[in-house]
Amino acid sequence: MAGTNIKPIKEVIKPPATSVGALGWMRANLFNNWFNSVLTLFTLYTLSKIVPAFIRWAFIDSQWLSSGEACKGADGACWSIIPANIRFIIFGFFPYESQWRPLVAMVLLIGLLFYSRNRDHWKKSLAYAWGAGLIIMGLLMKGGILGLAAVESTQWGGLPLTLLLSVFGLAAAYPLGVVLALGRASRMKAIKVLCIVYIEMIRGVPLITLLFMSSIVFPLFLPEGVTVNVILRAQVAIIMFTAAYIAEVVRGGLQGMAKGQYEAAESLGLNYYQTMRLVILPQALKIVIPPTVSQLISALKDTSLVVIIALYDLLKTTQSVLSNPTWMAFSSEAYIFVALIYFGCCYFMSSYSRRLEKELDRGF
């Protein structure tokens, strides 16, 4: 109305405190119906019974630098088993005075892995760095030149052996799996049948069977006096097993590609190799990042099965420490330590896959 002064309302009306923030999230996710409310209360009650007791056992009443005998009279965890046996758990039977060599090799390998996480570094120089790194790591582990004492591979063990089997096994299995997937999707009957037979045979048996075959049966077919390193045989078995599963994952990605992609590549005059390298595989491999990483994580954990064929990987060296009567009663602490190492490796792979998905605009 004329002559009426209407002042704007400056007060901002805020949403109810129970609808936003932590309270809002709890109400929407934990107490949104009677079943979730009961489940939440039961979970909180269970945690209230478990968590304080675990904290007291693991931290308050625990022993960190005491002897095994002193730990037996304690109420808490005996973490002393780790510092007292850390060198054997990590390096196994590698000569004591030369254990700096596998340590440097591990640091170099981990450094290359972290440097390779950045896609901006994926250049020819990175390939040269990996080549040089592999040579240096091999020289450090094997020795025999440049004043380094020779160390037989039978003395390799602990964490370096676990990283060797897992990193190089996964690195070799992935491209082999892609080739097998392409072969299974091939129009050439002979190649297709060979790939199908290989994939189905390998996937039809557990990894432990392949490890036994490589360790016990395979040497029976070799000429007299000819031997193949047991670590190499185990590595090949892991590669063969993992590649068969990766092939099926990649094949799923290939089947998910629209027929128009192939027709578009053909209209551009691209041959089969160019079509797969430039058009189909880049898209298919992006689609199957989550299942591929899941399979690689599973393969990483499966490397612990080499204890069956008496290879002293990280798990086997830990078990050897627990065979000592002094530390026999503290298996929980030792296995928690090993579990944390495996968790760190698996989390690294998982976090990198999520980051790669976001960079390729495939995240959810």
CSV table of N, CA, C and O in Angstrom, one decimal, residues 300-353:
chain,number,residue,atom,x,y,z
A,300,LEU,N,46.7,-61.0,-3.7
A,300,LEU,CA,47.8,-60.6,-2.7
A,300,LEU,C,47.7,-61.4,-1.5
A,300,LEU,O,48.7,-61.9,-0.9
A,301,LYS,N,46.5,-61.6,-0.9
A,301,LYS,CA,46.3,-62.4,0.3
A,301,LYS,C,46.6,-63.8,0.1
A,301,LYS,O,47.1,-64.6,1.0
A,302,ASP,N,46.3,-64.3,-1.2
A,302,ASP,CA,46.6,-65.7,-1.5
A,302,ASP,C,48.0,-66.1,-1.5
A,302,ASP,O,48.4,-67.3,-1.4
A,303,THR,N,48.9,-65.1,-1.6
A,303,THR,CA,50.4,-65.4,-1.7
A,303,THR,C,50.8,-66.0,-0.3
A,303,THR,O,51.9,-66.7,-0.3
A,304,SER,N,50.0,-65.8,0.7
A,304,SER,CA,50.4,-66.4,2.0
A,304,SER,C,50.3,-68.0,2.0
A,304,SER,O,50.8,-68.6,2.9
A,305,LEU,N,49.7,-68.5,0.9
A,305,LEU,CA,49.5,-70.0,0.8
A,305,LEU,C,50.9,-70.7,0.5
A,305,LEU,O,50.9,-71.9,0.6
A,306,VAL,N,51.9,-69.9,0.2
A,306,VAL,CA,53.2,-70.5,-0.1
A,306,VAL,C,53.8,-71.2,1.1
A,306,VAL,O,54.8,-71.9,1.0
A,307,VAL,N,53.2,-70.9,2.3
A,307,VAL,CA,53.7,-71.6,3.5
A,307,VAL,C,53.5,-73.1,3.3
A,307,VAL,O,54.2,-73.9,4.0
A,308,ILE,N,52.5,-73.5,2.5
A,308,ILE,CA,52.3,-74.9,2.3
A,308,ILE,C,53.4,-75.7,1.7
A,308,ILE,O,53.7,-76.8,2.0
A,309,ILE,N,54.2,-75.0,0.9
A,309,ILE,CA,55.3,-75.6,0.2
A,309,ILE,C,56.7,-75.2,0.8
A,309,ILE,O,57.7,-75.1,0.2
A,310,ALA,N,56.6,-74.8,2.1
A,310,ALA,CA,57.8,-74.5,2.9
A,310,ALA,C,58.6,-73.3,2.5
A,310,ALA,O,59.8,-73.3,2.7
A,311,LEU,N,57.9,-72.3,1.9
A,311,LEU,CA,58.6,-71.0,1.6
A,311,LEU,C,58.4,-70.1,2.8
A,311,LEU,O,57.3,-69.9,3.3
A,312,TYR,N,59.5,-69.5,3.2
A,312,TYR,CA,59.4,-68.7,4.5
A,312,TYR,C,59.0,-67.3,4.1
A,312,TYR,O,59.8,-66.3,4.2
A,313,ASP,N,57.8,-67.1,3.8
A,313,ASP,CA,57.3,-65.7,3.6
A,313,ASP,C,57.0,-65.1,4.9
A,313,ASP,O,57.3,-65.7,6.0
A,314,LEU,N,56.3,-64.0,4.9
A,314,LEU,CA,56.0,-63.3,6.2
A,314,LEU,C,55.2,-64.1,7.2
A,314,LEU,O,55.5,-64.1,8.4
A,315,LEU,N,54.3,-64.9,6.7
A,315,LEU,CA,53.5,-65.7,7.6
A,315,LEU,C,54.3,-66.9,8.1
A,315,LEU,O,54.2,-67.3,9.3
A,316,LYS,N,55.1,-67.5,7.3
A,316,LYS,CA,55.9,-68.6,7.7
A,316,LYS,C,57.0,-68.2,8.7
A,316,LYS,O,57.2,-69.0,9.7
A,317,THR,N,57.6,-67.1,8.6
A,317,THR,CA,58.6,-66.7,9.6
A,317,THR,C,57.9,-66.4,10.9
A,317,THR,O,58.5,-66.6,12.0
A,318,THR,N,56.7,-65.8,10.8
A,318,THR,CA,55.9,-65.6,12.1
A,318,THR,C,55.6,-66.9,12.8
A,318,THR,O,55.7,-67.0,14.0
A,319,GLN,N,55.2,-67.9,12.0
A,319,GLN,CA,54.9,-69.2,12.6
A,319,GLN,C,56.1,-69.8,13.2
A,319,GLN,O,56.0,-70.5,14.2
A,320,SER,N,57.3,-69.6,12.5
A,320,SER,CA,58.5,-70.2,13.1
A,320,SER,C,58.8,-69.5,14.4
A,320,SER,O,59.3,-70.2,15.3
A,321,VAL,N,58.6,-68.2,14.6
A,321,VAL,CA,58.8,-67.6,15.9
A,321,VAL,C,57.9,-68.2,16.9
A,321,VAL,O,58.3,-68.4,18.1
A,322,LEU,N,56.7,-68.5,16.6
A,322,LEU,CA,55.7,-69.0,17.5
A,322,LEU,C,56.0,-70.5,17.9
A,322,LEU,O,55.4,-71.0,18.8
A,323,SER,N,56.9,-71.1,17.1
A,323,SER,CA,57.3,-72.5,17.5
A,323,SER,C,58.3,-72.5,18.7
A,323,SER,O,58.6,-73.5,19.2
A,324,ASN,N,58.9,-71.3,19.0
A,324,ASN,CA,59.8,-71.2,20.1
A,324,ASN,C,59.0,-71.2,21.4
A,324,ASN,O,58.0,-70.4,21.6
A,325,PRO,N,59.3,-72.1,22.3
A,325,PRO,CA,58.5,-72.2,23.6
A,325,PRO,C,58.4,-70.9,24.3
A,325,PRO,O,57.4,-70.7,25.0
A,326,THR,N,59.4,-70.0,24.2
A,326,THR,CA,59.4,-68.7,24.9
A,326,THR,C,58.2,-67.9,24.4
A,326,THR,O,57.6,-67.1,25.2
A,327,TRP,N,57.9,-67.9,23.1
A,327,TRP,CA,56.9,-67.0,22.6
A,327,TRP,C,55.6,-67.8,22.1
A,327,TRP,O,54.7,-67.2,21.5
A,328,MET,N,55.5,-69.0,22.4
A,328,MET,CA,54.4,-69.9,21.9
A,328,MET,C,53.1,-69.4,22.3
A,328,MET,O,52.1,-69.6,21.6
A,329,ALA,N,53.0,-68.8,23.5
A,329,ALA,CA,51.7,-68.4,24.0
A,329,ALA,C,51.2,-67.0,23.5
A,329,ALA,O,50.1,-66.6,24.0
A,330,PHE,N,51.9,-66.4,22.6
A,330,PHE,CA,51.6,-65.1,22.2
A,330,PHE,C,51.3,-65.0,20.7
A,330,PHE,O,51.7,-64.1,20.0
A,331,SER,N,50.5,-66.0,20.2
A,331,SER,CA,50.2,-66.0,18.8
A,331,SER,C,49.3,-64.9,18.4
A,331,SER,O,49.4,-64.3,17.2
A,332,SER,N,48.4,-64.4,19.2
A,332,SER,CA,47.5,-63.4,18.9
A,332,SER,C,48.2,-62.1,18.5
A,332,SER,O,47.9,-61.4,17.5
A,333,GLU,N,49.2,-61.7,19.3
A,333,GLU,CA,50.0,-60.5,19.1
A,333,GLU,C,50.7,-60.6,17.8
A,333,GLU,O,50.8,-59.6,17.0
A,334,ALA,N,51.3,-61.8,17.5
A,334,ALA,CA,52.1,-61.9,16.3
A,334,ALA,C,51.2,-61.9,15.0
A,334,ALA,O,51.5,-61.2,14.0
A,335,TYR,N,50.1,-62.5,15.1
A,335,TYR,CA,49.2,-62.5,13.9
A,335,TYR,C,48.5,-61.2,13.7
A,335,TYR,O,48.2,-60.8,12.6
A,336,ILE,N,48.3,-60.4,14.8
A,336,ILE,CA,47.7,-59.1,14.6
A,336,ILE,C,48.8,-58.2,13.9
A,336,ILE,O,48.4,-57.4,13.0
A,337,PHE,N,50.0,-58.4,14.2
A,337,PHE,CA,51.1,-57.6,13.6
A,337,PHE,C,51.1,-57.9,12.1
A,337,PHE,O,51.2,-57.0,11.2
A,338,VAL,N,51.1,-59.2,11.7
A,338,VAL,CA,51.1,-59.6,10.3
A,338,VAL,C,49.8,-59.1,9.6
A,338,VAL,O,49.9,-58.7,8.5
A,339,ALA,N,48.7,-59.2,10.3
A,339,ALA,CA,47.4,-58.7,9.7
A,339,ALA,C,47.5,-57.3,9.4
A,339,ALA,O,46.9,-56.8,8.4
A,340,LEU,N,48.1,-56.5,10.3
A,340,LEU,CA,48.2,-55.0,10.0
A,340,LEU,C,49.1,-54.8,8.8
A,340,LEU,O,48.8,-53.8,8.0
A,341,ILE,N,50.1,-55.6,8.5
A,341,ILE,CA,50.9,-55.4,7.3
A,341,ILE,C,50.1,-55.7,6.1
A,341,ILE,O,50.1,-55.0,5.1
A,342,TYR,N,49.4,-56.8,6.1
A,342,TYR,CA,48.5,-57.2,5.0
A,342,TYR,C,47.4,-56.1,4.8
A,342,TYR,O,47.1,-55.8,3.6
A,343,PHE,N,46.9,-55.6,5.9
A,343,PHE,CA,45.9,-54.6,5.7
A,343,PHE,C,46.4,-53.3,5.1
A,343,PHE,O,45.8,-52.7,4.2
A,344,GLY,N,47.7,-52.9,5.5
A,344,GLY,CA,48.3,-51.8,4.8
A,344,GLY,C,48.4,-51.9,3.3
A,344,GLY,O,48.2,-51.0,2.6
A,345,CYS,N,48.9,-53.1,2.9
A,345,CYS,CA,49.1,-53.4,1.5
A,345,CYS,C,47.7,-53.4,0.8
A,345,CYS,O,47.6,-52.8,-0.3
A,346,CYS,N,46.7,-54.0,1.3
A,346,CYS,CA,45.4,-54.1,0.7
A,346,CYS,C,44.8,-52.7,0.7
A,346,CYS,O,44.1,-52.3,-0.3
A,347,TYR,N,44.9,-51.9,1.7
A,347,TYR,CA,44.3,-50.6,1.8
A,347,TYR,C,45.0,-49.7,0.7
A,347,TYR,O,44.3,-48.8,0.1
A,348,PHE,N,46.3,-49.8,0.5
A,348,PHE,CA,47.0,-49.1,-0.5
A,348,PHE,C,46.4,-49.3,-1.9
A,348,PHE,O,46.1,-48.4,-2.6
A,349,MET,N,46.2,-50.6,-2.2
A,349,MET,CA,45.6,-50.9,-3.5
A,349,MET,C,44.2,-50.4,-3.6
A,349,MET,O,43.8,-49.9,-4.7
A,350,SER,N,43.4,-50.5,-2.6
A,350,SER,CA,42.0,-50.1,-2.6
A,350,SER,C,41.9,-48.6,-2.7
A,350,SER,O,41.1,-48.1,-3.6
A,351,SER,N,42.7,-47.8,-2.0
A,351,SER,CA,42.6,-46.4,-2.1
A,351,SER,C,43.1,-45.9,-3.4
A,351,SER,O,42.6,-44.9,-4.0
A,352,TYR,N,44.1,-46.6,-4.0
A,352,TYR,CA,44.6,-46.1,-5.3
A,352,TYR,C,43.5,-46.4,-6.4
A,352,TYR,O,43.4,-45.6,-7.3
A,353,SER,N,42.8,-47.5,-6.2
A,353,SER,CA,41.8,-47.8,-7.2
A,353,SER,C,40.7,-46.7,-7.2
A,353,SER,O,40.1,-46.3,-8.2
